Amino acid sequence: MALTRSALRLFSGRFAQACQLRGYADAPSMSLTFAAPSQVLYNNISVKQVDVPSFSGSFGILPAHVPTLAVLKPGVVTVFENDGSTKKFFVSSGTVTINEDSTVQLLAEEAVPVDALDISAARELLAQSQSQLASASSDVAKAEAEISIEVSEALVKACE
């Protein structure tokens, strides 16, 4: 019993020390770099929060977030800027890296402002993708059509 209490005191002291060193929830701001092959949307800009869609689930990133590496799935990235405004971007895929120093790198294969999307074009792309899947004769063609359907469905959802 005495050994258990000693171990507990040792653990709680180290946990408190680790929290103090890391500074959980104490960081005043977060620096965002958000880029796609054709453009840089944010270049080391201070923001309040970023919400991202990932294959392990959508999540929000705040200053002093636990360091993380995640793969983006098709969906909407929402950036909450320091002035209170929000900007939404559709991403087809990519990665997000959250570092210990409250910097975030979001690298997207494609990124488009949501307000620039056309819902009728997105629905047409979805219909084309579904017909490609129906007529696919090889496993590769089926996989490509399924990916296209996933992205098209996310596009339609982002437009609505």
PDB file of C-alpha atoms in Angstrom:
ATOM      1  CA  MET A   1       0.000   0.000   0.000  1.00  0.00           C
ATOM      2  CA  ALA A   2       2.806   2.407   0.892  1.00  0.00           C
ATOM      3  CA  LEU A   3       4.497   1.564  -2.412  1.00  0.00           C
ATOM      4  CA  THR A   4       1.323   2.419  -4.300  1.00  0.00           C
ATOM      5  CA  ARG A   5       1.031   5.816  -2.576  1.00  0.00           C
ATOM      6  CA  SER A   6       4.694   6.558  -3.316  1.00  0.00           C
ATOM      7  CA  ALA A   7       4.254   5.632  -6.958  1.00  0.00           C
ATOM      8  CA  LEU A   8       1.124   7.768  -7.182  1.00  0.00           C
ATOM      9  CA  ARG A   9       2.907  10.802  -5.660  1.00  0.00           C
ATOM     10  CA  LEU A  10       5.816  10.312  -8.063  1.00  0.00           C
ATOM     11  CA  PHE A  11       3.494  10.010 -11.058  1.00  0.00           C
ATOM     12  CA  SER A  12       1.357  13.027 -10.119  1.00  0.00           C
ATOM     13  CA  GLY A  13       4.469  15.173  -9.605  1.00  0.00           C
ATOM     14  CA  ARG A  14       5.872  14.225 -13.003  1.00  0.00           C
ATOM     15  CA  PHE A  15       2.503  14.757 -14.693  1.00  0.00           C
ATOM     16  CA  ALA A  16       2.208  18.268 -13.228  1.00  0.00           C
ATOM     17  CA  GLN A  17       5.790  19.018 -14.281  1.00  0.00           C
ATOM     18  CA  ALA A  18       5.102  17.778 -17.832  1.00  0.00           C
ATOM     19  CA  CYS A  19       1.996  19.954 -18.080  1.00  0.00           C
ATOM     20  CA  GLN A  20       3.950  22.993 -16.901  1.00  0.00           C
ATOM     21  CA  LEU A  21       6.701  22.366 -19.442  1.00  0.00           C
ATOM     22  CA  ARG A  22       4.239  21.828 -22.287  1.00  0.00           C
ATOM     23  CA  GLY A  23       1.989  24.738 -21.336  1.00  0.00           C
ATOM     24  CA  TYR A  24      -1.323  23.113 -22.239  1.00  0.00           C
ATOM     25  CA  ALA A  25      -3.995  25.630 -23.232  1.00  0.00           C
ATOM     26  CA  ASP A  26      -1.671  28.541 -22.404  1.00  0.00           C
ATOM     27  CA  ALA A  27      -0.519  29.394 -25.918  1.00  0.00           C
ATOM     28  CA  PRO A  28      -2.032  32.741 -26.965  1.00  0.00           C
ATOM     29  CA  SER A  29      -2.167  32.028 -30.672  1.00  0.00           C
ATOM     30  CA  MET A  30      -1.493  29.494 -33.343  1.00  0.00           C
ATOM     31  CA  SER A  31       0.417  29.973 -36.589  1.00  0.00           C
ATOM     32  CA  LEU A  32      -1.189  28.447 -39.707  1.00  0.00           C
ATOM     33  CA  THR A  33       0.409  27.595 -43.012  1.00  0.00           C
ATOM     34  CA  PHE A  34      -2.201  26.296 -45.470  1.00  0.00           C
ATOM     35  CA  ALA A  35      -1.172  25.561 -49.039  1.00  0.00           C
ATOM     36  CA  ALA A  36      -2.128  23.652 -52.163  1.00  0.00           C
ATOM     37  CA  PRO A  37       0.061  23.045 -55.231  1.00  0.00           C
ATOM     38  CA  SER A  38      -1.357  26.078 -57.039  1.00  0.00           C
ATOM     39  CA  GLN A  39      -1.584  28.568 -54.159  1.00  0.00           C
ATOM     40  CA  VAL A  40      -0.677  29.477 -50.595  1.00  0.00           C
ATOM     41  CA  LEU A  41      -3.815  30.386 -48.650  1.00  0.00           C
ATOM     42  CA  TYR A  42      -2.155  31.176 -45.295  1.00  0.00           C
ATOM     43  CA  ASN A  43       1.565  31.680 -44.832  1.00  0.00           C
ATOM     44  CA  ASN A  44       2.493  31.556 -41.148  1.00  0.00           C
ATOM     45  CA  ILE A  45      -0.606  33.580 -40.168  1.00  0.00           C
ATOM     46  CA  SER A  46      -1.899  33.715 -36.581  1.00  0.00           C
ATOM     47  CA  VAL A  47      -5.419  32.237 -36.239  1.00  0.00           C
ATOM     48  CA  LYS A  48      -7.741  31.216 -33.377  1.00  0.00           C
ATOM     49  CA  GLN A  49      -8.849  27.763 -34.549  1.00  0.00           C
ATOM     50  CA  VAL A  50      -8.866  25.414 -37.530  1.00  0.00           C
ATOM     51  CA  ASP A  51     -11.437  22.640 -38.047  1.00  0.00           C
ATOM     52  CA  VAL A  52     -10.335  19.832 -40.368  1.00  0.00           C
ATOM     53  CA  PRO A  53     -11.926  16.685 -41.819  1.00  0.00           C
ATOM     54  CA  SER A  54      -9.728  13.624 -41.319  1.00  0.00           C
ATOM     55  CA  PHE A  55     -10.102   9.905 -41.840  1.00  0.00           C
ATOM     56  CA  SER A  56     -10.024   9.425 -38.064  1.00  0.00           C
ATOM     57  CA  GLY A  57     -12.844  11.987 -37.680  1.00  0.00           C
ATOM     58  CA  SER A  58     -13.253  15.723 -37.982  1.00  0.00           C
ATOM     59  CA  PHE A  59     -11.553  17.724 -35.254  1.00  0.00           C
ATOM     60  CA  GLY A  60     -10.789  21.267 -34.178  1.00  0.00           C
ATOM     61  CA  ILE A  61      -7.281  22.585 -33.613  1.00  0.00           C
ATOM     62  CA  LEU A  62      -6.668  25.239 -30.970  1.00  0.00           C
ATOM     63  CA  PRO A  63      -3.408  26.793 -29.733  1.00  0.00           C
ATOM     64  CA  ALA A  64      -1.291  24.286 -27.747  1.00  0.00           C
ATOM     65  CA  HIS A  65      -3.052  21.319 -29.378  1.00  0.00           C
ATOM     66  CA  VAL A  66      -1.370  17.996 -28.810  1.00  0.00           C
ATOM     67  CA  PRO A  67       1.163  17.365 -31.609  1.00  0.00           C
ATOM     68  CA  THR A  68      -0.597  15.352 -34.294  1.00  0.00           C
ATOM     69  CA  LEU A  69      -0.224  14.156 -37.859  1.00  0.00           C
ATOM     70  CA  ALA A  70      -3.424  13.315 -39.757  1.00  0.00           C
ATOM     71  CA  VAL A  71      -4.574  12.549 -43.287  1.00  0.00           C
ATOM     72  CA  LEU A  72      -7.304  14.824 -44.623  1.00  0.00           C
ATOM     73  CA  LYS A  73     -10.388  13.370 -46.238  1.00  0.00           C
ATOM     74  CA  PRO A  74     -12.540  15.261 -48.730  1.00  0.00           C
ATOM     75  CA  GLY A  75     -14.476  17.946 -46.899  1.00  0.00           C
ATOM     76  CA  VAL A  76     -14.487  21.469 -45.538  1.00  0.00           C
ATOM     77  CA  VAL A  77     -11.640  23.102 -43.616  1.00  0.00           C
ATOM     78  CA  THR A  78     -12.851  26.024 -41.512  1.00  0.00           C
ATOM     79  CA  VAL A  79     -10.382  28.695 -40.391  1.00  0.00           C
ATOM     80  CA  PHE A  80     -11.432  30.936 -37.498  1.00  0.00           C
ATOM     81  CA  GLU A  81      -9.389  34.100 -37.849  1.00  0.00           C
ATOM     82  CA  ASN A  82      -8.308  36.381 -35.002  1.00  0.00           C
ATOM     83  CA  ASP A  83     -10.717  39.138 -36.088  1.00  0.00           C
ATOM     84  CA  GLY A  84     -13.692  36.788 -35.557  1.00  0.00           C
ATOM     85  CA  SER A  85     -14.334  35.999 -39.223  1.00  0.00           C
ATOM     86  CA  THR A  86     -14.381  32.470 -40.614  1.00  0.00           C
ATOM     87  CA  LYS A  87     -13.241  31.187 -43.976  1.00  0.00           C
ATOM     88  CA  LYS A  88     -14.228  27.819 -45.402  1.00  0.00           C
ATOM     89  CA  PHE A  89     -12.290  25.830 -47.991  1.00  0.00           C
ATOM     90  CA  PHE A  90     -13.095  22.555 -49.689  1.00  0.00           C
ATOM     91  CA  VAL A  91     -10.128  20.160 -49.718  1.00  0.00           C
ATOM     92  CA  SER A  92      -9.968  16.942 -51.709  1.00  0.00           C
ATOM     93  CA  SER A  93      -7.214  15.333 -49.608  1.00  0.00           C
ATOM     94  CA  GLY A  94      -3.909  16.144 -47.966  1.00  0.00           C
ATOM     95  CA  THR A  95      -2.220  16.190 -44.568  1.00  0.00           C
ATOM     96  CA  VAL A  96      -2.278  18.271 -41.413  1.00  0.00           C
ATOM     97  CA  THR A  97       0.676  18.525 -39.043  1.00  0.00           C
ATOM     98  CA  ILE A  98       0.305  20.065 -35.593  1.00  0.00           C
ATOM     99  CA  ASN A  99       3.606  20.884 -33.881  1.00  0.00           C
ATOM    100  CA  GLU A 100       4.525  21.446 -30.215  1.00  0.00           C
ATOM    101  CA  ASP A 101       5.204  25.138 -30.852  1.00  0.00           C
ATOM    102  CA  SER A 102       1.551  25.770 -31.883  1.00  0.00           C
ATOM    103  CA  THR A 103       2.331  25.857 -35.591  1.00  0.00           C
ATOM    104  CA  VAL A 104       0.037  24.039 -37.986  1.00  0.00           C
ATOM    105  CA  GLN A 105       0.848  23.011 -41.556  1.00  0.00           C
ATOM    106  CA  LEU A 106      -2.085  22.036 -43.729  1.00  0.00           C
ATOM    107  CA  LEU A 107      -1.072  20.734 -47.161  1.00  0.00           C
ATOM    108  CA  ALA A 108      -3.960  19.987 -49.512  1.00  0.00           C
ATOM    109  CA  GLU A 109      -3.975  18.302 -52.909  1.00  0.00           C
ATOM    110  CA  GLU A 110      -6.682  20.791 -53.908  1.00  0.00           C
ATOM    111  CA  ALA A 111      -8.206  23.671 -51.936  1.00  0.00           C
ATOM    112  CA  VAL A 112     -11.035  25.913 -53.117  1.00  0.00           C
ATOM    113  CA  PRO A 113     -13.048  28.512 -51.183  1.00  0.00           C
ATOM    114  CA  VAL A 114     -16.494  27.041 -50.511  1.00  0.00           C
ATOM    115  CA  ASP A 115     -18.207  30.158 -51.857  1.00  0.00           C
ATOM    116  CA  ALA A 116     -16.535  29.533 -55.249  1.00  0.00           C
ATOM    117  CA  LEU A 117     -18.138  26.072 -55.624  1.00  0.00           C
ATOM    118  CA  ASP A 118     -21.017  25.425 -58.034  1.00  0.00           C
ATOM    119  CA  ILE A 119     -23.584  22.949 -56.719  1.00  0.00           C
ATOM    120  CA  SER A 120     -24.910  22.024 -60.171  1.00  0.00           C
ATOM    121  CA  ALA A 121     -21.379  21.236 -61.389  1.00  0.00           C
ATOM    122  CA  ALA A 122     -20.773  19.190 -58.239  1.00  0.00           C
ATOM    123  CA  ARG A 123     -23.977  17.182 -58.804  1.00  0.00           C
ATOM    124  CA  GLU A 124     -23.028  16.626 -62.439  1.00  0.00           C
ATOM    125  CA  LEU A 125     -19.585  15.379 -61.382  1.00  0.00           C
ATOM    126  CA  LEU A 126     -21.245  13.005 -58.901  1.00  0.00           C
ATOM    127  CA  ALA A 127     -23.529  11.618 -61.616  1.00  0.00           C
ATOM    128  CA  GLN A 128     -20.544  11.123 -63.950  1.00  0.00           C
ATOM    129  CA  SER A 129     -18.587   9.368 -61.209  1.00  0.00           C
ATOM    130  CA  GLN A 130     -21.500   7.045 -60.452  1.00  0.00           C
ATOM    131  CA  SER A 131     -21.841   6.117 -64.133  1.00  0.00           C
ATOM    132  CA  GLN A 132     -18.081   5.477 -64.309  1.00  0.00           C
ATOM    133  CA  LEU A 133     -18.411   3.087 -61.390  1.00  0.00           C
ATOM    134  CA  ALA A 134     -21.313   1.280 -63.054  1.00  0.00           C
ATOM    135  CA  SER A 135     -19.306   0.799 -66.249  1.00  0.00           C
ATOM    136  CA  ALA A 136     -15.937   0.047 -64.626  1.00  0.00           C
ATOM    137  CA  SER A 137     -14.490  -3.229 -65.839  1.00  0.00           C
ATOM    138  CA  SER A 138     -11.272  -3.449 -63.823  1.00  0.00           C
ATOM    139  CA  ASP A 139     -10.469  -3.159 -60.130  1.00  0.00           C
ATOM    140  CA  VAL A 140      -8.364  -0.070 -60.809  1.00  0.00           C
ATOM    141  CA  ALA A 141     -11.209   1.641 -62.690  1.00  0.00           C
ATOM    142  CA  LYS A 142     -13.630   0.762 -59.859  1.00  0.00           C
ATOM    143  CA  ALA A 143     -11.253   2.154 -57.224  1.00  0.00           C
ATOM    144  CA  GLU A 144     -10.771   5.381 -59.201  1.00  0.00           C
ATOM    145  CA  ALA A 145     -14.536   5.763 -59.630  1.00  0.00           C
ATOM    146  CA  GLU A 146     -15.131   5.161 -55.908  1.00  0.00           C
ATOM    147  CA  ILE A 147     -12.582   7.857 -55.020  1.00  0.00           C
ATOM    148  CA  SER A 148     -14.249  10.219 -57.460  1.00  0.00           C
ATOM    149  CA  ILE A 149     -17.642   9.480 -55.897  1.00  0.00           C
ATOM    150  CA  GLU A 150     -16.294  10.163 -52.396  1.00  0.00           C
ATOM    151  CA  VAL A 151     -14.879  13.531 -53.460  1.00  0.00           C
ATOM    152  CA  SER A 152     -18.016  14.423 -55.450  1.00  0.00           C
ATOM    153  CA  GLU A 153     -20.313  13.597 -52.527  1.00  0.00           C
ATOM    154  CA  ALA A 154     -18.184  15.775 -50.243  1.00  0.00           C
ATOM    155  CA  LEU A 155     -18.333  18.581 -52.828  1.00  0.00           C
ATOM    156  CA  VAL A 156     -22.133  18.413 -52.985  1.00  0.00           C
ATOM    157  CA  LYS A 157     -22.349  18.399 -49.177  1.00  0.00           C
ATOM    158  CA  ALA A 158     -19.995  21.418 -48.971  1.00  0.00           C
ATOM    159  CA  CYS A 159     -22.224  23.336 -51.409  1.00  0.00           C
ATOM    160  CA  GLU A 160     -25.446  22.711 -49.492  1.00  0.00           C
TER     161      GLU A 160
END
